Amino acid sequence: MKLARCSLASALAAALLGTANAGLSDCPKDLAFMLTNVLQAGQIQFPYASCEEDSSGVYVAGIARFSTEDGSAWKVISAYHDITGGDDVFSQFDGVLAKNNGGSSSSNLDGFCDAWTSVGTDQKFWSAQGTVFEKDYFNKSQSMADDLGVKLSITQAQIYDTAIAHGAGSSSDQLGGMIKTTNKGITEDISGDSSNSLDINGYTVDEVEWLKRFLVTRAKYKDVHGAKASIDSYTYMINKNETVWGSKVDVLNDKGAEGDVDCNNSYEPYPKPNPNPGSSSSSSQTSSSTKSSHHHSTSSFDPYGDEQGNDDGEGDGEGDNNDGGDGEPTDTEEHCYGYGSNYHCGASTSNLALGAVLFAGLTAFVSF
């Protein structure tokens, strides 16, 4: 297990999370953030400084894999300009990005990743990323969850994770399109054992049964940004009935290894191999799938089966976001948990007071 030493001495501005809607909040929100980071980057920390050229020839960078192709990276840079007054390392790219409405291939942006990485520890840059992240990814995802009537932490978190990996738009290979495809396959009531039901097309649908069908839909798209790892981990949680999250949740990491994330801001691998690796609770892909019967099945759920009655999700699954870096942490990396004005070490965002908070000489160790 590696340890990353975190040190922070700064005034924290008004919390970006203070205006969040009725979706994820407090500890379950922290857990969702950390789990998605583990699944996509192999670490709990948001990868502020990450930047790389993807296979399609565009740059992807930062905590939500902001892209120079879809304009999301330009939104971050514009937000950073608003803070710095416009005279910063990204000024050299303004002409190209603004002319193309934020979209450009890497061939027109020589030195872009060097510039992005150079301000990767600047709290003003964290705040700029957090502004776009909150508005275009987290809030949009939780608004969609609210519209569905979702109440369970696991479903809210999976909807957030999908927005980060595929984008929060409405095309067929983005979050909105996947929800639409899932709902299209609902043609009668579906019972189950969860504590909440959804109203889908006038039918009463158990929330976890809906989530299973959503994962089946997502599994039909290309494995981008940790998508398969996410499907595997959430399948694992469903099969363990980890649907309402407290201070800790058992998960599979980006490599498929069992562990847990908790609100002390850590990912802990299990100390010993599971003695029954063939059991339903220890495998992200199980041998039996939920049957097409519209009643809750006690058998293990397998999203890679083809028995859920959903339409095939056509499209290549590229989504808004593009491939991000591995984000493999090292012993000397100085990153803590959080984003924007909520960057902190060793404390859950649920313990942060809204408004300006001063953390002077705060030191913690984050294990992963």
mmCIF file of C-alpha atoms in Angstrom:
data_model
loop_
_atom_site.group_PDB
_atom_site.id
_atom_site.type_symbol
_atom_site.label_atom_id
_atom_site.label_comp_id
_atom_site.label_asym_id
_atom_site.label_seq_id
_atom_site.Cartn_x
_atom_site.Cartn_y
_atom_site.Cartn_z
ATOM 1 C CA MET A 1 0.000 0.000 0.000
ATOM 2 C CA LYS A 2 1.352 3.421 -0.915
ATOM 3 C CA LEU A 3 0.996 6.516 1.205
ATOM 4 C CA ALA A 4 0.645 9.994 -0.233
ATOM 5 C CA ARG A 5 1.499 12.867 2.076
ATOM 6 C CA CYS A 6 -0.916 15.791 1.775
ATOM 7 C CA SER A 7 -0.235 19.317 2.966
ATOM 8 C CA LEU A 8 -2.487 22.361 2.518
ATOM 9 C CA ALA A 9 -2.368 25.853 3.971
ATOM 10 C CA SER A 10 -4.905 28.101 2.280
ATOM 11 C CA ALA A 11 -8.221 29.869 2.675
ATOM 12 C CA LEU A 12 -11.069 27.925 1.155
ATOM 13 C CA ALA A 13 -13.645 30.069 -0.648
ATOM 14 C CA ALA A 14 -17.427 29.547 -0.540
ATOM 15 C CA ALA A 15 -18.160 25.884 -1.127
ATOM 16 C CA LEU A 16 -19.168 24.952 -4.658
ATOM 17 C CA LEU A 17 -21.162 22.064 -3.298
ATOM 18 C CA GLY A 18 -23.444 24.311 -1.297
ATOM 19 C CA THR A 19 -25.959 24.627 -4.135
ATOM 20 C CA ALA A 20 -26.183 20.933 -4.961
ATOM 21 C CA ASN A 21 -29.648 19.548 -5.552
ATOM 22 C CA ALA A 22 -31.429 16.630 -3.912
ATOM 23 C CA GLY A 23 -29.079 14.021 -5.343
ATOM 24 C CA LEU A 24 -25.911 12.745 -3.702
ATOM 25 C CA SER A 25 -24.766 14.658 -0.630
ATOM 26 C CA ASP A 26 -22.499 14.360 2.386
ATOM 27 C CA CYS A 27 -20.609 11.082 2.852
ATOM 28 C CA PRO A 28 -22.262 9.140 -0.018
ATOM 29 C CA LYS A 29 -21.253 12.007 -2.321
ATOM 30 C CA ASP A 30 -17.645 11.701 -1.163
ATOM 31 C CA LEU A 31 -17.808 7.942 -1.716
ATOM 32 C CA ALA A 32 -19.124 8.408 -5.264
ATOM 33 C CA PHE A 33 -16.371 10.886 -6.106
ATOM 34 C CA MET A 34 -13.640 8.651 -4.707
ATOM 35 C CA LEU A 35 -14.991 5.497 -6.325
ATOM 36 C CA THR A 36 -15.186 7.069 -9.793
ATOM 37 C CA ASN A 37 -11.631 8.367 -9.371
ATOM 38 C CA VAL A 38 -10.455 4.883 -8.363
ATOM 39 C CA LEU A 39 -12.236 3.316 -11.339
ATOM 40 C CA GLN A 40 -10.945 5.872 -13.854
ATOM 41 C CA ALA A 41 -7.556 6.904 -12.493
ATOM 42 C CA GLY A 42 -6.591 4.221 -9.983
ATOM 43 C CA GLN A 43 -6.544 6.681 -7.076
ATOM 44 C CA ILE A 44 -9.088 8.450 -4.887
ATOM 45 C CA GLN A 45 -7.754 11.926 -5.641
ATOM 46 C CA PHE A 46 -9.114 14.048 -8.476
ATOM 47 C CA PRO A 47 -6.449 14.220 -11.225
ATOM 48 C CA TYR A 48 -6.263 17.994 -11.633
ATOM 49 C CA ALA A 49 -2.932 17.955 -13.466
ATOM 50 C CA SER A 50 -3.553 14.984 -15.775
ATOM 51 C CA CYS A 51 -3.368 15.680 -19.502
ATOM 52 C CA GLU A 52 -2.759 13.549 -22.565
ATOM 53 C CA GLU A 53 -3.468 13.235 -26.260
ATOM 54 C CA ASP A 54 -6.050 10.555 -26.923
ATOM 55 C CA SER A 55 -6.276 8.163 -29.851
ATOM 56 C CA SER A 56 -8.474 10.560 -31.843
ATOM 57 C CA GLY A 57 -5.881 13.339 -31.728
ATOM 58 C CA VAL A 58 -7.375 15.679 -29.115
ATOM 59 C CA TYR A 59 -6.240 16.566 -25.625
ATOM 60 C CA VAL A 60 -8.159 15.352 -22.569
ATOM 61 C CA ALA A 61 -7.312 16.648 -19.134
ATOM 62 C CA GLY A 62 -8.342 17.268 -15.565
ATOM 63 C CA ILE A 63 -10.904 15.967 -13.127
ATOM 64 C CA ALA A 64 -13.649 15.237 -15.670
ATOM 65 C CA ARG A 65 -11.462 14.396 -18.678
ATOM 66 C CA PHE A 66 -12.179 17.831 -20.141
ATOM 67 C CA SER A 67 -11.667 17.737 -23.909
ATOM 68 C CA THR A 68 -10.262 20.196 -26.433
ATOM 69 C CA GLU A 69 -12.674 18.688 -28.964
ATOM 70 C CA ASP A 70 -16.042 19.250 -27.293
ATOM 71 C CA GLY A 71 -15.295 22.626 -25.722
ATOM 72 C CA SER A 72 -15.202 21.466 -22.102
ATOM 73 C CA ALA A 73 -11.480 22.216 -21.736
ATOM 74 C CA TRP A 74 -12.118 25.689 -23.132
ATOM 75 C CA LYS A 75 -14.799 26.227 -20.481
ATOM 76 C CA VAL A 76 -12.226 25.414 -17.791
ATOM 77 C CA ILE A 77 -9.659 27.725 -19.364
ATOM 78 C CA SER A 78 -12.240 30.512 -19.645
ATOM 79 C CA ALA A 79 -13.147 30.063 -15.969
ATOM 80 C CA TYR A 80 -9.434 30.216 -15.113
ATOM 81 C CA HIS A 81 -9.064 33.385 -17.189
ATOM 82 C CA ASP A 82 -11.915 34.926 -15.183
ATOM 83 C CA ILE A 83 -9.906 34.310 -12.015
ATOM 84 C CA THR A 84 -6.481 35.334 -13.327
ATOM 85 C CA GLY A 85 -7.634 38.243 -15.460
ATOM 86 C CA GLY A 86 -6.728 36.394 -18.642
ATOM 87 C CA ASP A 87 -2.956 36.652 -18.378
ATOM 88 C CA ASP A 88 -1.894 33.077 -17.690
ATOM 89 C CA VAL A 89 -0.263 30.031 -19.296
ATOM 90 C CA PHE A 90 -3.303 29.331 -21.468
ATOM 91 C CA SER A 91 -3.440 32.764 -23.129
ATOM 92 C CA GLN A 92 -1.333 31.450 -26.002
ATOM 93 C CA PHE A 93 -4.145 29.063 -26.972
ATOM 94 C CA ASP A 94 -7.040 31.515 -26.806
ATOM 95 C CA GLY A 95 -7.008 32.363 -30.496
ATOM 96 C CA VAL A 96 -7.244 28.744 -31.633
ATOM 97 C CA LEU A 97 -9.776 27.630 -29.023
ATOM 98 C CA ALA A 98 -12.026 30.680 -29.274
ATOM 99 C CA LYS A 99 -12.005 30.591 -33.093
ATOM 100 C CA ASN A 100 -13.131 26.958 -33.089
ATOM 101 C CA ASN A 101 -15.692 27.499 -30.310
ATOM 102 C CA GLY A 102 -13.531 25.534 -27.918
ATOM 103 C CA GLY A 103 -12.800 22.603 -30.226
ATOM 104 C CA SER A 104 -9.404 21.850 -31.688
ATOM 105 C CA SER A 105 -7.168 18.902 -32.476
ATOM 106 C CA SER A 106 -3.862 18.574 -30.658
ATOM 107 C CA SER A 107 -1.977 19.533 -33.824
ATOM 108 C CA ASN A 108 -3.044 23.134 -33.290
ATOM 109 C CA LEU A 109 -2.221 23.213 -29.590
ATOM 110 C CA ASP A 110 1.480 22.457 -29.224
ATOM 111 C CA GLY A 111 2.472 22.598 -25.572
ATOM 112 C CA PHE A 112 -1.094 22.364 -24.274
ATOM 113 C CA CYS A 113 -0.417 19.506 -21.840
ATOM 114 C CA ASP A 114 2.738 21.209 -20.581
ATOM 115 C CA ALA A 115 0.687 24.303 -19.804
ATOM 116 C CA TRP A 116 -2.105 22.326 -18.140
ATOM 117 C CA THR A 117 0.303 20.325 -15.978
ATOM 118 C CA SER A 118 2.256 23.431 -14.971
ATOM 119 C CA VAL A 119 -0.771 24.843 -13.126
ATOM 120 C CA GLY A 120 -1.968 21.478 -11.842
ATOM 121 C CA THR A 121 -1.217 22.494 -8.235
ATOM 122 C CA ASP A 122 -2.704 25.993 -8.505
ATOM 123 C CA GLN A 123 -5.811 26.254 -6.322
ATOM 124 C CA LYS A 124 -7.250 28.836 -8.717
ATOM 125 C CA PHE A 125 -7.051 26.203 -11.435
ATOM 126 C CA TRP A 126 -8.722 23.641 -9.168
ATOM 127 C CA SER A 127 -11.526 26.121 -8.636
ATOM 128 C CA ALA A 128 -11.893 26.679 -12.392
ATOM 129 C CA GLN A 129 -12.122 22.924 -12.991
ATOM 130 C CA GLY A 130 -14.566 22.576 -10.107
ATOM 131 C CA THR A 131 -16.861 25.228 -11.532
ATOM 132 C CA VAL A 132 -17.259 23.390 -14.846
ATOM 133 C CA PHE A 133 -17.347 19.982 -13.148
ATOM 134 C CA GLU A 134 -20.161 21.043 -10.845
ATOM 135 C CA LYS A 135 -22.314 22.711 -13.499
ATOM 136 C CA ASP A 136 -21.852 20.433 -16.497
ATOM 137 C CA TYR A 137 -21.323 17.035 -14.914
ATOM 138 C CA PHE A 138 -22.347 16.588 -11.282
ATOM 139 C CA ASN A 139 -25.417 18.839 -11.190
ATOM 140 C CA LYS A 140 -26.657 17.617 -14.565
ATOM 141 C CA SER A 141 -26.303 13.997 -13.514
ATOM 142 C CA GLN A 142 -28.140 14.513 -10.252
ATOM 143 C CA SER A 143 -30.901 16.491 -11.955
ATOM 144 C CA MET A 144 -31.471 13.493 -14.210
ATOM 145 C CA ALA A 145 -31.484 11.238 -11.137
ATOM 146 C CA ASP A 146 -34.034 13.529 -9.479
ATOM 147 C CA ASP A 147 -36.224 13.483 -12.587
ATOM 148 C CA LEU A 148 -36.251 9.687 -12.441
ATOM 149 C CA GLY A 149 -37.206 9.706 -8.770
ATOM 150 C CA VAL A 150 -33.982 7.960 -7.756
ATOM 151 C CA LYS A 151 -33.326 7.798 -4.008
ATOM 152 C CA LEU A 152 -30.671 5.118 -3.487
ATOM 153 C CA SER A 153 -27.002 6.092 -3.185
ATOM 154 C CA ILE A 154 -25.872 3.362 -5.574
ATOM 155 C CA THR A 155 -28.116 4.595 -8.405
ATOM 156 C CA GLN A 156 -27.286 8.255 -7.863
ATOM 157 C CA ALA A 157 -23.578 7.418 -7.877
ATOM 158 C CA GLN A 158 -23.789 5.261 -11.027
ATOM 159 C CA ILE A 159 -25.589 8.070 -12.852
ATOM 160 C CA TYR A 160 -22.824 10.473 -11.792
ATOM 161 C CA ASP A 161 -20.131 8.000 -12.866
ATOM 162 C CA THR A 162 -21.736 7.617 -16.301
ATOM 163 C CA ALA A 163 -21.803 11.395 -16.771
ATOM 164 C CA ILE A 164 -18.075 11.610 -16.057
ATOM 165 C CA ALA A 165 -17.195 8.720 -18.376
ATOM 166 C CA HIS A 166 -19.577 9.353 -21.268
ATOM 167 C CA GLY A 167 -20.745 12.946 -20.853
ATOM 168 C CA ALA A 168 -24.002 14.299 -19.455
ATOM 169 C CA GLY A 169 -25.567 15.042 -22.849
ATOM 170 C CA SER A 170 -28.620 13.539 -24.522
ATOM 171 C CA SER A 171 -27.105 11.669 -27.482
ATOM 172 C CA SER A 172 -27.456 7.894 -27.547
ATOM 173 C CA ASP A 173 -23.972 7.247 -26.167
ATOM 174 C CA GLN A 174 -24.205 9.787 -23.342
ATOM 175 C CA LEU A 175 -25.970 9.675 -19.987
ATOM 176 C CA GLY A 176 -29.271 11.135 -21.179
ATOM 177 C CA GLY A 177 -29.428 8.772 -24.143
ATOM 178 C CA MET A 178 -28.633 5.735 -22.013
ATOM 179 C CA ILE A 179 -31.422 6.623 -19.590
ATOM 180 C CA LYS A 180 -33.807 7.029 -22.520
ATOM 181 C CA THR A 181 -32.782 3.653 -23.982
ATOM 182 C CA THR A 182 -33.213 1.975 -20.597
ATOM 183 C CA ASN A 183 -36.648 3.501 -20.069
ATOM 184 C CA LYS A 184 -37.753 2.519 -23.566
ATOM 185 C CA GLY A 185 -37.397 -1.114 -22.558
ATOM 186 C CA ILE A 186 -39.788 -0.733 -19.596
ATOM 187 C CA THR A 187 -43.211 -2.006 -20.732
ATOM 188 C CA GLU A 188 -44.758 -3.264 -17.488
ATOM 189 C CA ASP A 189 -44.387 -3.168 -13.713
ATOM 190 C CA ILE A 190 -41.156 -4.633 -12.344
ATOM 191 C CA SER A 191 -41.059 -5.612 -8.698
ATOM 192 C CA GLY A 192 -38.032 -5.953 -6.474
ATOM 193 C CA ASP A 193 -36.723 -5.750 -2.934
ATOM 194 C CA SER A 194 -35.274 -2.238 -2.780
ATOM 195 C CA SER A 195 -36.720 0.552 -0.665
ATOM 196 C CA ASN A 196 -37.768 2.753 -3.596
ATOM 197 C CA SER A 197 -39.775 2.468 -6.804
ATOM 198 C CA LEU A 198 -39.695 4.606 -9.936
ATOM 199 C CA ASP A 199 -42.516 5.670 -12.239
ATOM 200 C CA ILE A 200 -41.263 4.786 -15.716
ATOM 201 C CA ASN A 201 -43.676 5.135 -18.644
ATOM 202 C CA GLY A 202 -46.548 4.836 -16.178
ATOM 203 C CA TYR A 203 -45.214 1.573 -14.735
ATOM 204 C CA THR A 204 -43.945 0.982 -11.203
ATOM 205 C CA VAL A 205 -40.333 -0.188 -11.341
ATOM 206 C CA ASP A 206 -38.142 -1.195 -8.417
ATOM 207 C CA GLU A 207 -35.128 1.142 -8.386
ATOM 208 C CA VAL A 208 -32.448 -1.554 -8.221
ATOM 209 C CA GLU A 209 -34.175 -3.480 -11.007
ATOM 210 C CA TRP A 210 -34.056 -0.276 -13.082
ATOM 211 C CA LEU A 211 -30.361 0.147 -12.241
ATOM 212 C CA LYS A 212 -29.637 -3.386 -13.459
ATOM 213 C CA ARG A 213 -31.254 -2.551 -16.779
ATOM 214 C CA PHE A 214 -29.299 0.688 -16.974
ATOM 215 C CA LEU A 215 -26.029 -1.211 -16.485
ATOM 216 C CA VAL A 216 -27.049 -3.600 -19.266
ATOM 217 C CA THR A 217 -27.581 -0.570 -21.515
ATOM 218 C CA ARG A 218 -24.227 0.945 -20.563
ATOM 219 C CA ALA A 219 -22.434 -2.372 -21.141
ATOM 220 C CA LYS A 220 -23.427 -2.240 -24.824
ATOM 221 C CA TYR A 221 -21.191 0.778 -25.410
ATOM 222 C CA LYS A 222 -17.449 1.023 -25.872
ATOM 223 C CA ASP A 223 -15.308 0.641 -22.749
ATOM 224 C CA VAL A 224 -14.158 4.243 -22.256
ATOM 225 C CA HIS A 225 -12.880 6.004 -19.110
ATOM 226 C CA GLY A 226 -13.213 3.027 -16.811
ATOM 227 C CA ALA A 227 -16.730 2.156 -17.998
ATOM 228 C CA LYS A 228 -16.266 -1.623 -17.732
ATOM 229 C CA ALA A 229 -14.591 -1.283 -14.337
ATOM 230 C CA SER A 230 -17.563 0.796 -13.201
ATOM 231 C CA ILE A 231 -20.110 -1.734 -14.471
ATOM 232 C CA ASP A 232 -18.197 -4.526 -12.754
ATOM 233 C CA SER A 233 -17.916 -2.659 -9.456
ATOM 234 C CA TYR A 234 -21.577 -1.615 -9.355
ATOM 235 C CA THR A 235 -22.640 -5.152 -10.279
ATOM 236 C CA TYR A 236 -20.551 -6.374 -7.360
ATOM 237 C CA MET A 237 -22.316 -3.914 -5.046
ATOM 238 C CA ILE A 238 -25.770 -4.940 -6.310
ATOM 239 C CA ASN A 239 -24.981 -8.586 -5.682
ATOM 240 C CA LYS A 240 -23.840 -7.682 -2.155
ATOM 241 C CA ASN A 241 -26.923 -5.493 -1.594
ATOM 242 C CA GLU A 242 -24.735 -2.410 -1.074
ATOM 243 C CA THR A 243 -27.463 -0.040 -2.266
ATOM 244 C CA VAL A 244 -27.842 2.469 0.585
ATOM 245 C CA TRP A 245 -24.408 3.834 1.470
ATOM 246 C CA GLY A 246 -23.233 4.736 4.944
ATOM 247 C CA SER A 247 -19.655 5.652 5.818
ATOM 248 C CA LYS A 248 -18.065 2.845 3.798
ATOM 249 C CA VAL A 249 -18.919 0.707 0.784
ATOM 250 C CA ASP A 250 -17.372 -2.508 -0.545
ATOM 251 C CA VAL A 251 -16.255 -2.168 -4.174
ATOM 252 C CA LEU A 252 -14.067 -3.523 -6.928
ATOM 253 C CA ASN A 253 -11.258 -1.203 -8.024
ATOM 254 C CA ASP A 254 -10.079 -0.423 -11.549
ATOM 255 C CA LYS A 255 -8.179 -3.731 -11.662
ATOM 256 C CA GLY A 256 -11.149 -5.774 -10.434
ATOM 257 C CA ALA A 257 -9.677 -6.284 -6.950
ATOM 258 C CA GLU A 258 -11.956 -6.229 -3.907
ATOM 259 C CA GLY A 259 -11.663 -3.396 -1.421
ATOM 260 C CA ASP A 260 -13.640 -0.561 0.076
ATOM 261 C CA VAL A 261 -13.877 3.202 -0.005
ATOM 262 C CA ASP A 262 -14.754 5.104 3.140
ATOM 263 C CA CYS A 263 -15.436 8.651 4.224
ATOM 264 C CA ASN A 264 -12.016 9.018 5.801
ATOM 265 C CA ASN A 265 -10.930 9.493 2.192
ATOM 266 C CA SER A 266 -9.292 6.186 1.503
ATOM 267 C CA TYR A 267 -9.398 3.147 -0.706
ATOM 268 C CA GLU A 268 -8.362 0.029 1.198
ATOM 269 C CA PRO A 269 -7.707 -3.258 -0.612
ATOM 270 C CA TYR A 270 -8.869 -6.341 1.210
ATOM 271 C CA PRO A 271 -5.883 -7.829 3.094
ATOM 272 C CA LYS A 272 -6.524 -11.398 1.975
ATOM 273 C CA PRO A 273 -7.822 -13.039 -1.215
ATOM 274 C CA ASN A 274 -11.446 -14.100 -1.046
ATOM 275 C CA PRO A 275 -11.481 -17.807 -0.123
ATOM 276 C CA ASN A 276 -14.471 -18.398 -2.410
ATOM 277 C CA PRO A 277 -13.632 -16.541 -5.634
ATOM 278 C CA GLY A 278 -16.487 -18.268 -7.454
ATOM 279 C CA SER A 279 -19.192 -16.870 -5.162
ATOM 280 C CA SER A 280 -21.587 -14.187 -6.402
ATOM 281 C CA SER A 281 -20.376 -11.630 -3.857
ATOM 282 C CA SER A 282 -16.723 -11.853 -4.888
ATOM 283 C CA SER A 283 -16.980 -11.518 -8.632
ATOM 284 C CA SER A 284 -17.925 -8.551 -10.775
ATOM 285 C CA GLN A 285 -19.090 -10.851 -13.548
ATOM 286 C CA THR A 286 -21.157 -13.770 -12.370
ATOM 287 C CA SER A 287 -22.200 -16.914 -14.160
ATOM 288 C CA SER A 288 -25.945 -16.349 -13.959
ATOM 289 C CA SER A 289 -27.918 -13.304 -15.023
ATOM 290 C CA THR A 290 -31.147 -11.780 -13.833
ATOM 291 C CA LYS A 291 -33.906 -13.457 -15.824
ATOM 292 C CA SER A 292 -36.369 -11.601 -17.978
ATOM 293 C CA SER A 293 -39.143 -12.345 -15.461
ATOM 294 C CA HIS A 294 -40.557 -9.145 -14.041
ATOM 295 C CA HIS A 295 -40.026 -10.275 -10.473
ATOM 296 C CA HIS A 296 -36.981 -9.876 -8.296
ATOM 297 C CA SER A 297 -34.493 -12.681 -8.825
ATOM 298 C CA THR A 298 -32.298 -13.969 -6.033
ATOM 299 C CA SER A 299 -29.687 -15.142 -8.540
ATOM 300 C CA SER A 300 -26.583 -13.082 -9.207
ATOM 301 C CA PHE A 301 -26.933 -10.232 -11.649
ATOM 302 C CA ASP A 302 -24.775 -10.175 -14.803
ATOM 303 C CA PRO A 303 -25.020 -7.012 -16.946
ATOM 304 C CA TYR A 304 -23.181 -8.703 -19.809
ATOM 305 C CA GLY A 305 -26.050 -11.134 -20.311
ATOM 306 C CA ASP A 306 -28.637 -10.283 -22.951
ATOM 307 C CA GLU A 307 -31.820 -11.058 -21.036
ATOM 308 C CA GLN A 308 -32.947 -7.655 -19.760
ATOM 309 C CA GLY A 309 -35.246 -6.770 -22.631
ATOM 310 C CA ASN A 310 -33.495 -3.494 -23.477
ATOM 311 C CA ASP A 311 -32.921 -2.192 -26.970
ATOM 312 C CA ASP A 312 -29.367 -2.366 -28.165
ATOM 313 C CA GLY A 313 -27.633 0.920 -27.510
ATOM 314 C CA GLU A 314 -26.293 1.794 -30.898
ATOM 315 C CA GLY A 315 -23.394 4.145 -31.246
ATOM 316 C CA ASP A 316 -19.702 3.974 -30.533
ATOM 317 C CA GLY A 317 -19.914 5.205 -26.964
ATOM 318 C CA GLU A 318 -17.353 7.949 -27.364
ATOM 319 C CA GLY A 319 -19.492 10.479 -25.460
ATOM 320 C CA ASP A 320 -18.456 13.974 -24.442
ATOM 321 C CA ASN A 321 -15.275 12.952 -22.744
ATOM 322 C CA ASN A 322 -12.132 11.429 -24.133
ATOM 323 C CA ASP A 323 -9.483 9.094 -22.799
ATOM 324 C CA GLY A 324 -7.730 10.326 -19.689
ATOM 325 C CA GLY A 325 -4.370 9.320 -18.241
ATOM 326 C CA ASP A 326 -3.696 6.440 -15.922
ATOM 327 C CA GLY A 327 -3.240 8.792 -13.001
ATOM 328 C CA GLU A 328 -1.047 6.249 -11.191
ATOM 329 C CA PRO A 329 -0.047 7.823 -7.847
ATOM 330 C CA THR A 330 3.477 7.826 -6.499
ATOM 331 C CA ASP A 331 4.820 7.991 -2.972
ATOM 332 C CA THR A 332 5.704 11.662 -3.348
ATOM 333 C CA GLU A 333 2.581 13.020 -5.030
ATOM 334 C CA GLU A 334 1.087 15.897 -3.060
ATOM 335 C CA HIS A 335 -2.601 15.508 -3.785
ATOM 336 C CA CYS A 336 -5.471 15.457 -1.336
ATOM 337 C CA TYR A 337 -9.170 14.828 -1.731
ATOM 338 C CA GLY A 338 -11.713 17.210 -3.222
ATOM 339 C CA TYR A 339 -11.961 19.723 -6.029
ATOM 340 C CA GLY A 340 -12.111 23.471 -6.400
ATOM 341 C CA SER A 341 -12.907 25.207 -3.135
ATOM 342 C CA ASN A 342 -13.577 21.832 -1.515
ATOM 343 C CA TYR A 343 -9.992 20.609 -1.806
ATOM 344 C CA HIS A 344 -8.972 19.183 1.571
ATOM 345 C CA CYS A 345 -7.108 16.409 3.307
ATOM 346 C CA GLY A 346 -8.512 13.880 5.688
ATOM 347 C CA ALA A 347 -12.030 15.273 6.232
ATOM 348 C CA SER A 348 -15.337 14.550 4.521
ATOM 349 C CA THR A 349 -17.006 17.400 2.659
ATOM 350 C CA SER A 350 -19.947 16.832 4.980
ATOM 351 C CA ASN A 351 -17.787 18.300 7.757
ATOM 352 C CA LEU A 352 -16.965 21.461 5.848
ATOM 353 C CA ALA A 353 -18.861 24.607 6.797
ATOM 354 C CA LEU A 354 -20.164 26.580 3.855
ATOM 355 C CA GLY A 355 -18.310 29.792 3.230
ATOM 356 C CA ALA A 356 -14.636 30.619 3.720
ATOM 357 C CA VAL A 357 -12.692 28.134 5.851
ATOM 358 C CA LEU A 358 -9.024 28.363 6.714
ATOM 359 C CA PHE A 359 -6.939 25.203 6.792
ATOM 360 C CA ALA A 360 -3.497 26.250 8.058
ATOM 361 C CA GLY A 361 -0.749 23.689 7.909
ATOM 362 C CA LEU A 362 -3.197 20.817 7.652
ATOM 363 C CA THR A 363 -1.383 17.502 7.168
ATOM 364 C CA ALA A 364 -2.820 14.095 6.554
ATOM 365 C CA PHE A 365 -2.040 10.749 5.029
ATOM 366 C CA VAL A 366 -4.343 9.281 2.407
ATOM 367 C CA SER A 367 -3.997 5.553 1.805
ATOM 368 C CA PHE A 368 -4.950 3.797 -1.372
#
